[in-house]
C-alpha cells in the first residue's frame, strides 16, 4: 500500500505541481446541497437502473411541499394528519438533471421495506394503517409516464418495520415487522401462509422492542444472516431451519430499531481462494434508551462495531471502537470497498423527538486496513440528519443524503430539528480532483453479463499503475430506510489479464459472479477501481 501511495504522490506532483498541501493532506470529502426542497422528506430511497431515485415518506405527515400530479387529491377519513390531501408523498429524482417530479402513493408506506426485482422493477412492501398490507411496484421508464402501482391487500399480514432481501431465484423474502414474528415471500404462492420465525419473538424487548427492521444479508452459501437486537442466526429459508446460532454481540447492547445501529455484509471477493463472508454491525443505543429519552434523559449512543466472519468454525464477534458514537447511522459500501457511516445522533435513540446531538461528521471504515487504521473521520455536514433520514450510493460514486423528520408531522418552525426536505450529496475523498491522474473511466462494457462468464471492460486512465491495484466491482443499489441499506452488496469479480489498447486505454478480462447466491440476478453498478479510486459506474444486467 505504501508504495502505491508513494507512486500516486509522485505522479500527482508531476502532473499538478501546484496542488496545495491543504487540499492534499487529510482529504475529508465534501458536502454540497443539491436541492433546498424536493417537496418531501426522503425517508426511503432507492436508485433505479435509469439513474433516477425513488423517494417517499408517509401519507399521514400532513401537507408536503409538492402537489400530487394531475391535480389529484387523496381522501382518507382515517388519516391522522390531513383527511383531504392534495400533496404528494413520493418523488422521482433525476440524478443527471438534478430535477424531481411528484409520484402518486395512495396508501401509507411509512416505515416500509423494498427490493428491486431482476427486471429492474422496485417492489415495495407494507407500511402503516391502510398501507400495512400494500404491495407497491414501480417500473422505471425513460419518459415521465411511470408511477406507482398499488395492491392494497397483497401481503399475508401487516408489515410495518420489516426487512426485505432479494433471493437467488429472484423472489423477495419479507421478514418481521412490528408484532409479526414471521416471514413471507413475494410473489405470494396460492397456498402460502406466513412462516414463524422464533428468533424475532425471543428478541423483542419489553416496551422498547429493539428487534424491528432486522438486519438481513444473503450469504454466498445461500443462507440468510438475520440479526435482531443482540442475537443473530444463519438461516436456511428453504427448509425453515436455523443452521447456526451465532454468539450474542459481546456488549449485549441492542442494535435494531428503535436502538437502530446498522449493518453491512463486507465486499465478497471472488479472487480469494475461499469466499469469506464478514458482517459488520455498527452503533445503536443502550438498552432502555427509549424510555429514558421519553422521560427527558438522553444517554450516549453506542460507540462500537462488532465484526464477525460467519465462515469460521466458531464465529466470534470482534469489537472495534468508532471515532464517534452514533445511533441511526447509515452504512454504505463505497465502490472501492470502504464503508461510509453517516447521519444519526450522539445522544438518545430513534423515535419522535428522542434524538439529540446530531453527528454531522461522516466516518469511513476501511475493512482491510490494520485495526488501528480503519476509521477516518470525514467532513461535517451543515445539516443534521436525525430520525427518518436516509442515504444511498449513486452511479458516479457520490452519496445522496436526504430526509430527517423527528416529528409526528412536518414541522418547519419552532423546533430544534425542523423537518428537512432538502437533498444533499457527500463526495467521498476519492472524487477529489487531486486523483485525476489515476482515476479510471470506463470506455465500454457489455450491458449484460452472465454467471461465471468471461467478459471484458475497456477503461482509460491517464497514469496506469499496476494490475495489482486494479479491481472491478459490482454494487447492488440499496433500498435504504431507517439506517439500513436493504439488499446492498458488493462483489469484487475475478480478473484475467490487462492489455493495453491505446495510449491510455486498457482492457481487463473479468469473470462474472460465480453464483446467484453471491450476486442475485438483476441490475448492478459496475465500477473499475484503480489505486483505490473508482470510475463512474456503468449499469450491467446480471443474468
Ligand atoms: C417549499 O418549496 C419552495 C420551492 O418550491 C421553497 O422555496 C421552500 O423553501 C420549501 N419549503 C420548505 C419548508 O422546505
Ligand atoms: C377507516 O378505519 C376503519 C376502522 O379501521 C375501517 O373500517 C374503514 O374501512 C377505514 N376507512 C377507510 C376509507 O379506509
Ligand atoms: C411544531 O412544533 C412546535 C413545538 O413543539 C409546535 O408548537 C407546533 O404546533 C408544531 N407545528 C406543527 C405544524 O405541528
PDB file of C-alpha atoms in Angstrom, residues 161-395:
ATOM      1  CA  UNK A 161     -40.692  -2.084  10.101  1.00  0.00           C
ATOM      2  CA  UNK A 162     -39.973  -5.282   8.147  1.00  0.00           C
ATOM      3  CA  UNK A 163     -36.830  -6.019   6.099  1.00  0.00           C
ATOM      4  CA  UNK A 164     -36.630  -7.399   2.555  1.00  0.00           C
ATOM      5  CA  UNK A 165     -33.933  -9.338   0.753  1.00  0.00           C
ATOM      6  CA  UNK A 166     -33.817 -10.304  -2.921  1.00  0.00           C
ATOM      7  CA  UNK A 167     -33.121 -14.045  -3.273  1.00  0.00           C
ATOM      8  CA  UNK A 168     -31.048 -16.017  -5.802  1.00  0.00           C
ATOM      9  CA  UNK A 169     -34.214 -17.197  -7.586  1.00  0.00           C
ATOM     10  CA  UNK A 170     -35.478 -13.619  -7.978  1.00  0.00           C
ATOM     11  CA  UNK A 171     -38.099 -13.842  -5.241  1.00  0.00           C
ATOM     12  CA  UNK A 172     -38.100 -11.464  -2.292  1.00  0.00           C
ATOM     13  CA  UNK A 173     -38.241 -12.557   1.345  1.00  0.00           C
ATOM     14  CA  UNK A 174     -40.025 -10.149   3.717  1.00  0.00           C
ATOM     15  CA  UNK A 175     -39.026 -10.654   7.323  1.00  0.00           C
ATOM     16  CA  UNK A 176     -40.691  -9.420  10.501  1.00  0.00           C
ATOM     17  CA  UNK A 177     -42.330  -6.112  11.250  1.00  0.00           C
ATOM     18  CA  UNK A 178     -43.979  -4.871  14.412  1.00  0.00           C
ATOM     19  CA  UNK A 179     -45.697  -7.745  16.242  1.00  0.00           C
ATOM     20  CA  UNK A 180     -45.000 -10.072  13.305  1.00  0.00           C
ATOM     21  CA  UNK A 181     -42.598 -12.862  14.254  1.00  0.00           C
ATOM     22  CA  UNK A 182     -42.672 -14.430  10.814  1.00  0.00           C
ATOM     23  CA  UNK A 183     -41.753 -14.035   7.176  1.00  0.00           C
ATOM     24  CA  UNK A 184     -43.331 -14.359   3.733  1.00  0.00           C
ATOM     25  CA  UNK A 185     -42.332 -14.153   0.083  1.00  0.00           C
ATOM     26  CA  UNK A 186     -43.035 -12.103  -2.997  1.00  0.00           C
ATOM     27  CA  UNK A 187     -44.501 -13.333  -5.259  1.00  0.00           C
ATOM     28  CA  UNK A 188     -47.018 -14.962  -2.970  1.00  0.00           C
ATOM     29  CA  UNK A 189     -47.882 -18.518  -3.905  1.00  0.00           C
ATOM     30  CA  UNK A 190     -51.555 -19.522  -3.800  1.00  0.00           C
ATOM     31  CA  UNK A 191     -51.265 -21.808  -0.785  1.00  0.00           C
ATOM     32  CA  UNK A 192     -48.951 -19.651   1.240  1.00  0.00           C
ATOM     33  CA  UNK A 193     -49.253 -18.501   4.789  1.00  0.00           C
ATOM     34  CA  UNK A 194     -46.684 -16.689   6.896  1.00  0.00           C
ATOM     35  CA  UNK A 195     -43.863 -18.767   8.344  1.00  0.00           C
ATOM     36  CA  UNK A 196     -42.961 -18.428  12.028  1.00  0.00           C
ATOM     37  CA  UNK A 197     -39.514 -17.097  12.986  1.00  0.00           C
ATOM     38  CA  UNK A 198     -38.866 -17.762  16.655  1.00  0.00           C
ATOM     39  CA  UNK A 199     -35.772 -15.506  16.813  1.00  0.00           C
ATOM     40  CA  UNK A 200     -37.991 -12.461  16.352  1.00  0.00           C
ATOM     41  CA  UNK A 201     -40.287 -13.409  19.244  1.00  0.00           C
ATOM     42  CA  UNK A 202     -37.346 -14.131  21.519  1.00  0.00           C
ATOM     43  CA  UNK A 203     -35.542 -10.884  20.769  1.00  0.00           C
ATOM     44  CA  UNK A 204     -38.430  -8.458  21.379  1.00  0.00           C
ATOM     45  CA  UNK A 205     -37.628  -6.361  24.443  1.00  0.00           C
ATOM     46  CA  UNK A 206     -40.475  -5.327  26.718  1.00  0.00           C
ATOM     47  CA  UNK A 207     -41.509  -1.802  25.768  1.00  0.00           C
ATOM     48  CA  UNK A 208     -38.612  -0.903  23.502  1.00  0.00           C
ATOM     49  CA  UNK A 209     -38.733  -3.905  21.124  1.00  0.00           C
ATOM     50  CA  UNK A 210     -35.225  -3.362  19.667  1.00  0.00           C
ATOM     51  CA  UNK A 211     -35.709  -6.119  17.086  1.00  0.00           C
ATOM     52  CA  UNK A 212     -37.512  -4.223  14.311  1.00  0.00           C
ATOM     53  CA  UNK A 213     -36.012  -3.805  10.852  1.00  0.00           C
ATOM     54  CA  UNK A 214     -33.896  -6.921  11.465  1.00  0.00           C
ATOM     55  CA  UNK A 215     -30.564  -6.883   9.602  1.00  0.00           C
ATOM     56  CA  UNK A 216     -30.746  -9.328   6.712  1.00  0.00           C
ATOM     57  CA  UNK A 217     -27.912 -10.412   4.435  1.00  0.00           C
ATOM     58  CA  UNK A 218     -27.904 -13.118   1.780  1.00  0.00           C
ATOM     59  CA  UNK A 219     -24.733 -15.171   2.280  1.00  0.00           C
ATOM     60  CA  UNK A 220     -22.680 -16.809  -0.505  1.00  0.00           C
ATOM     61  CA  UNK A 221     -23.749 -20.282   0.714  1.00  0.00           C
ATOM     62  CA  UNK A 222     -27.397 -19.354   0.143  1.00  0.00           C
ATOM     63  CA  UNK A 223     -28.327 -18.992   3.804  1.00  0.00           C
ATOM     64  CA  UNK A 224     -29.553 -15.755   5.317  1.00  0.00           C
ATOM     65  CA  UNK A 225     -27.805 -13.913   8.115  1.00  0.00           C
ATOM     66  CA  UNK A 226     -30.514 -12.481  10.361  1.00  0.00           C
ATOM     67  CA  UNK A 227     -29.644 -10.153  13.239  1.00  0.00           C
ATOM     68  CA  UNK A 228     -32.210  -8.928  15.767  1.00  0.00           C
ATOM     69  CA  UNK A 229     -31.489  -6.985  18.965  1.00  0.00           C
ATOM     70  CA  UNK A 230     -28.217  -8.662  20.080  1.00  0.00           C
ATOM     71  CA  UNK A 231     -28.590 -12.073  18.511  1.00  0.00           C
ATOM     72  CA  UNK A 232     -28.049 -13.499  15.070  1.00  0.00           C
ATOM     73  CA  UNK A 233     -28.605 -16.714  13.174  1.00  0.00           C
ATOM     74  CA  UNK A 234     -27.606 -18.318   9.915  1.00  0.00           C
ATOM     75  CA  UNK A 235     -30.955 -19.296   8.483  1.00  0.00           C
ATOM     76  CA  UNK A 236     -31.978 -21.703   5.725  1.00  0.00           C
ATOM     77  CA  UNK A 237     -35.215 -20.144   4.486  1.00  0.00           C
ATOM     78  CA  UNK A 238     -35.841 -23.040   2.096  1.00  0.00           C
ATOM     79  CA  UNK A 239     -36.055 -25.543   4.945  1.00  0.00           C
ATOM     80  CA  UNK A 240     -37.207 -23.024   7.552  1.00  0.00           C
ATOM     81  CA  UNK A 241     -34.278 -24.125   9.690  1.00  0.00           C
ATOM     82  CA  UNK A 242     -31.737 -22.349  11.866  1.00  0.00           C
ATOM     83  CA  UNK A 243     -28.371 -23.586  10.578  1.00  0.00           C
ATOM     84  CA  UNK A 244     -26.366 -21.982  13.353  1.00  0.00           C
ATOM     85  CA  UNK A 245     -26.899 -19.536  16.154  1.00  0.00           C
ATOM     86  CA  UNK A 246     -24.008 -17.092  16.350  1.00  0.00           C
ATOM     87  CA  UNK A 247     -22.769 -15.736  19.686  1.00  0.00           C
ATOM     88  CA  UNK A 248     -24.594 -12.755  21.109  1.00  0.00           C
ATOM     89  CA  UNK A 249     -22.906  -9.421  20.462  1.00  0.00           C
ATOM     90  CA  UNK A 250     -20.471  -9.174  23.403  1.00  0.00           C
ATOM     91  CA  UNK A 251     -21.630  -5.903  24.970  1.00  0.00           C
ATOM     92  CA  UNK A 252     -25.203  -7.203  24.968  1.00  0.00           C
ATOM     93  CA  UNK A 253     -26.487  -3.836  23.729  1.00  0.00           C
ATOM     94  CA  UNK A 254     -29.327  -3.719  21.188  1.00  0.00           C
ATOM     95  CA  UNK A 255     -28.661  -2.768  17.567  1.00  0.00           C
ATOM     96  CA  UNK A 256     -32.069  -2.786  15.879  1.00  0.00           C
ATOM     97  CA  UNK A 257     -34.952  -0.329  15.828  1.00  0.00           C
ATOM     98  CA  UNK A 258     -35.500   1.765  17.855  1.00  0.00           C
ATOM     99  CA  UNK A 259     -31.942   1.349  19.142  1.00  0.00           C
ATOM    100  CA  UNK A 260     -31.027   1.499  15.442  1.00  0.00           C
ATOM    101  CA  UNK A 261     -27.477   0.657  14.591  1.00  0.00           C
ATOM    102  CA  UNK A 262     -26.713  -0.517  11.086  1.00  0.00           C
ATOM    103  CA  UNK A 263     -25.105  -3.488   9.374  1.00  0.00           C
ATOM    104  CA  UNK A 264     -23.262  -4.413   6.181  1.00  0.00           C
ATOM    105  CA  UNK A 265     -22.089  -7.576   4.513  1.00  0.00           C
ATOM    106  CA  UNK A 266     -18.493  -6.665   3.626  1.00  0.00           C
ATOM    107  CA  UNK A 267     -17.499  -6.922  -0.058  1.00  0.00           C
ATOM    108  CA  UNK A 268     -17.363 -10.501  -1.332  1.00  0.00           C
ATOM    109  CA  UNK A 269     -14.038 -11.040  -3.046  1.00  0.00           C
ATOM    110  CA  UNK A 270     -14.107 -13.722  -5.737  1.00  0.00           C
ATOM    111  CA  UNK A 271     -10.322 -13.501  -6.084  1.00  0.00           C
ATOM    112  CA  UNK A 272      -9.938 -15.199  -2.716  1.00  0.00           C
ATOM    113  CA  UNK A 273      -9.433 -18.960  -2.763  1.00  0.00           C
ATOM    114  CA  UNK A 274     -12.338 -19.262  -0.326  1.00  0.00           C
ATOM    115  CA  UNK A 275     -15.092 -16.669  -0.345  1.00  0.00           C
ATOM    116  CA  UNK A 276     -15.280 -15.202   3.153  1.00  0.00           C
ATOM    117  CA  UNK A 277     -18.468 -13.556   4.358  1.00  0.00           C
ATOM    118  CA  UNK A 278     -17.962 -10.969   7.058  1.00  0.00           C
ATOM    119  CA  UNK A 279     -20.632  -8.821   8.672  1.00  0.00           C
ATOM    120  CA  UNK A 280     -20.058  -5.527  10.465  1.00  0.00           C
ATOM    121  CA  UNK A 281     -22.721  -4.074  12.762  1.00  0.00           C
ATOM    122  CA  UNK A 282     -22.095  -0.507  13.994  1.00  0.00           C
ATOM    123  CA  UNK A 283     -23.698   1.794  16.518  1.00  0.00           C
ATOM    124  CA  UNK A 284     -27.058   1.664  18.221  1.00  0.00           C
ATOM    125  CA  UNK A 285     -28.323   2.795  21.592  1.00  0.00           C
ATOM    126  CA  UNK A 286     -28.027   1.160  25.024  1.00  0.00           C
ATOM    127  CA  UNK A 287     -30.964  -0.863  26.292  1.00  0.00           C
ATOM    128  CA  UNK A 288     -33.562   1.385  27.887  1.00  0.00           C
ATOM    129  CA  UNK A 289     -32.540   4.456  25.862  1.00  0.00           C
ATOM    130  CA  UNK A 290     -36.014   4.959  24.510  1.00  0.00           C
ATOM    131  CA  UNK A 291     -37.788   5.007  27.814  1.00  0.00           C
ATOM    132  CA  UNK A 292     -35.090   7.231  29.286  1.00  0.00           C
ATOM    133  CA  UNK A 293     -35.369   9.645  26.352  1.00  0.00           C
ATOM    134  CA  UNK A 294     -39.136   9.752  26.756  1.00  0.00           C
ATOM    135  CA  UNK A 295     -38.578  10.943  30.309  1.00  0.00           C
ATOM    136  CA  UNK A 296     -36.107  13.606  29.117  1.00  0.00           C
ATOM    137  CA  UNK A 297     -32.835  11.788  29.743  1.00  0.00           C
ATOM    138  CA  UNK A 298     -30.745  11.347  26.597  1.00  0.00           C
ATOM    139  CA  UNK A 299     -27.997   8.786  27.058  1.00  0.00           C
ATOM    140  CA  UNK A 300     -24.920   8.384  24.887  1.00  0.00           C
ATOM    141  CA  UNK A 301     -25.384   6.145  21.859  1.00  0.00           C
ATOM    142  CA  UNK A 302     -23.141   3.139  21.168  1.00  0.00           C
ATOM    143  CA  UNK A 303     -19.587   3.777  20.013  1.00  0.00           C
ATOM    144  CA  UNK A 304     -18.758   0.250  18.941  1.00  0.00           C
ATOM    145  CA  UNK A 305     -18.925  -2.003  15.909  1.00  0.00           C
ATOM    146  CA  UNK A 306     -18.955  -5.777  16.009  1.00  0.00           C
ATOM    147  CA  UNK A 307     -17.387  -7.731  13.157  1.00  0.00           C
ATOM    148  CA  UNK A 308     -17.860 -11.433  12.555  1.00  0.00           C
ATOM    149  CA  UNK A 309     -16.677 -13.911   9.941  1.00  0.00           C
ATOM    150  CA  UNK A 310     -19.586 -16.301   9.535  1.00  0.00           C
ATOM    151  CA  UNK A 311     -17.426 -18.922   7.790  1.00  0.00           C
ATOM    152  CA  UNK A 312     -15.325 -19.573  10.880  1.00  0.00           C
ATOM    153  CA  UNK A 313     -15.916 -22.915  12.540  1.00  0.00           C
ATOM    154  CA  UNK A 314     -16.641 -20.998  15.737  1.00  0.00           C
ATOM    155  CA  UNK A 315     -17.503 -17.476  14.653  1.00  0.00           C
ATOM    156  CA  UNK A 316     -16.831 -14.731  17.169  1.00  0.00           C
ATOM    157  CA  UNK A 317     -17.557 -11.027  17.277  1.00  0.00           C
ATOM    158  CA  UNK A 318     -14.524  -8.787  17.302  1.00  0.00           C
ATOM    159  CA  UNK A 319     -15.423  -5.386  18.744  1.00  0.00           C
ATOM    160  CA  UNK A 320     -13.996  -2.120  17.401  1.00  0.00           C
ATOM    161  CA  UNK A 321     -14.361   1.475  18.582  1.00  0.00           C
ATOM    162  CA  UNK A 322     -15.803   4.082  16.244  1.00  0.00           C
ATOM    163  CA  UNK A 323     -14.356   7.596  16.486  1.00  0.00           C
ATOM    164  CA  UNK A 324     -17.862   8.910  17.270  1.00  0.00           C
ATOM    165  CA  UNK A 325     -20.745   7.129  18.983  1.00  0.00           C
ATOM    166  CA  UNK A 326     -23.836   7.012  16.811  1.00  0.00           C
ATOM    167  CA  UNK A 327     -27.388   5.708  16.571  1.00  0.00           C
ATOM    168  CA  UNK A 328     -29.319   5.935  13.301  1.00  0.00           C
ATOM    169  CA  UNK A 329     -26.124   5.922  11.241  1.00  0.00           C
ATOM    170  CA  UNK A 330     -26.396   4.723   7.648  1.00  0.00           C
ATOM    171  CA  UNK A 331     -23.690   2.313   6.479  1.00  0.00           C
ATOM    172  CA  UNK A 332     -22.950   2.325   2.754  1.00  0.00           C
ATOM    173  CA  UNK A 333     -20.408   0.289   0.834  1.00  0.00           C
ATOM    174  CA  UNK A 334     -18.423   2.585  -1.436  1.00  0.00           C
ATOM    175  CA  UNK A 335     -17.199   1.392  -4.861  1.00  0.00           C
ATOM    176  CA  UNK A 336     -13.649   0.848  -3.560  1.00  0.00           C
ATOM    177  CA  UNK A 337     -14.868  -1.415  -0.746  1.00  0.00           C
ATOM    178  CA  UNK A 338     -14.679   1.152   2.038  1.00  0.00           C
ATOM    179  CA  UNK A 339     -17.741   1.600   4.240  1.00  0.00           C
ATOM    180  CA  UNK A 340     -19.171   5.075   4.789  1.00  0.00           C
ATOM    181  CA  UNK A 341     -21.037   5.748   8.033  1.00  0.00           C
ATOM    182  CA  UNK A 342     -23.104   8.929   8.183  1.00  0.00           C
ATOM    183  CA  UNK A 343     -26.224  10.600   9.639  1.00  0.00           C
ATOM    184  CA  UNK A 344     -27.646   9.945  13.088  1.00  0.00           C
ATOM    185  CA  UNK A 345     -27.286  11.142  16.657  1.00  0.00           C
ATOM    186  CA  UNK A 346     -24.863  11.001  19.545  1.00  0.00           C
ATOM    187  CA  UNK A 347     -27.491  11.011  22.283  1.00  0.00           C
ATOM    188  CA  UNK A 348     -30.875   9.331  22.613  1.00  0.00           C
ATOM    189  CA  UNK A 349     -32.475   6.966  20.155  1.00  0.00           C
ATOM    190  CA  UNK A 350     -34.898   6.617  17.228  1.00  0.00           C
ATOM    191  CA  UNK A 351     -38.490   7.792  17.583  1.00  0.00           C
ATOM    192  CA  UNK A 352     -40.388  11.058  17.755  1.00  0.00           C
ATOM    193  CA  UNK A 353     -38.286  13.745  19.455  1.00  0.00           C
ATOM    194  CA  UNK A 354     -35.954  11.144  21.005  1.00  0.00           C
ATOM    195  CA  UNK A 355     -32.592  12.051  19.420  1.00  0.00           C
ATOM    196  CA  UNK A 356     -30.122  14.788  20.399  1.00  0.00           C
ATOM    197  CA  UNK A 357     -26.588  15.859  19.409  1.00  0.00           C
ATOM    198  CA  UNK A 358     -26.696  15.062  15.700  1.00  0.00           C
ATOM    199  CA  UNK A 359     -23.482  13.503  14.438  1.00  0.00           C
ATOM    200  CA  UNK A 360     -22.792  15.574  11.335  1.00  0.00           C
ATOM    201  CA  UNK A 361     -19.357  14.148  10.543  1.00  0.00           C
ATOM    202  CA  UNK A 362     -19.269  11.116   8.283  1.00  0.00           C
ATOM    203  CA  UNK A 363     -16.762   8.373   9.002  1.00  0.00           C
ATOM    204  CA  UNK A 364     -15.062   5.945   6.647  1.00  0.00           C
ATOM    205  CA  UNK A 365     -14.305   2.395   7.754  1.00  0.00           C
ATOM    206  CA  UNK A 366     -11.632   0.625   5.718  1.00  0.00           C
ATOM    207  CA  UNK A 367     -12.231  -3.083   6.318  1.00  0.00           C
ATOM    208  CA  UNK A 368      -8.873  -4.407   5.156  1.00  0.00           C
ATOM    209  CA  UNK A 369      -6.665  -1.884   6.958  1.00  0.00           C
ATOM    210  CA  UNK A 370      -4.941  -2.708  10.221  1.00  0.00           C
ATOM    211  CA  UNK A 371      -7.493  -2.355  13.050  1.00  0.00           C
ATOM    212  CA  UNK A 372      -5.970   0.854  14.431  1.00  0.00           C
ATOM    213  CA  UNK A 373      -6.061   2.475  10.991  1.00  0.00           C
ATOM    214  CA  UNK A 374      -9.551   1.506   9.888  1.00  0.00           C
ATOM    215  CA  UNK A 375     -11.557   4.598  10.782  1.00  0.00           C
ATOM    216  CA  UNK A 376     -11.154   8.040   9.241  1.00  0.00           C
ATOM    217  CA  UNK A 377     -13.308  10.995  10.216  1.00  0.00           C
ATOM    218  CA  UNK A 378     -14.746  12.888   7.243  1.00  0.00           C
ATOM    219  CA  UNK A 379     -16.113  16.408   6.828  1.00  0.00           C
ATOM    220  CA  UNK A 380     -19.166  17.600   8.748  1.00  0.00           C
ATOM    221  CA  UNK A 381     -22.439  18.338   7.046  1.00  0.00           C
ATOM    222  CA  UNK A 382     -24.151  21.621   7.854  1.00  0.00           C
ATOM    223  CA  UNK A 383     -27.455  19.794   8.074  1.00  0.00           C
ATOM    224  CA  UNK A 384     -28.254  17.424  10.876  1.00  0.00           C
ATOM    225  CA  UNK A 385     -29.955  14.245   9.682  1.00  0.00           C
ATOM    226  CA  UNK A 386     -31.730  12.519  12.510  1.00  0.00           C
ATOM    227  CA  UNK A 387     -34.689  10.158  12.591  1.00  0.00           C
ATOM    228  CA  UNK A 388     -36.180   9.387   9.165  1.00  0.00           C
ATOM    229  CA  UNK A 389     -33.152  10.390   7.133  1.00  0.00           C
ATOM    230  CA  UNK A 390     -31.515   8.190   4.526  1.00  0.00           C
ATOM    231  CA  UNK A 391     -28.534   7.867   2.189  1.00  0.00           C
ATOM    232  CA  UNK A 392     -27.641   5.883  -0.928  1.00  0.00           C
ATOM    233  CA  UNK A 393     -24.655   5.421  -3.218  1.00  0.00           C
ATOM    234  CA  UNK A 394     -25.262   6.683  -6.754  1.00  0.00           C
ATOM    235  CA  UNK A 395     -23.762   5.915 -10.143  1.00  0.00           C
TER     236      UNK A 395
END
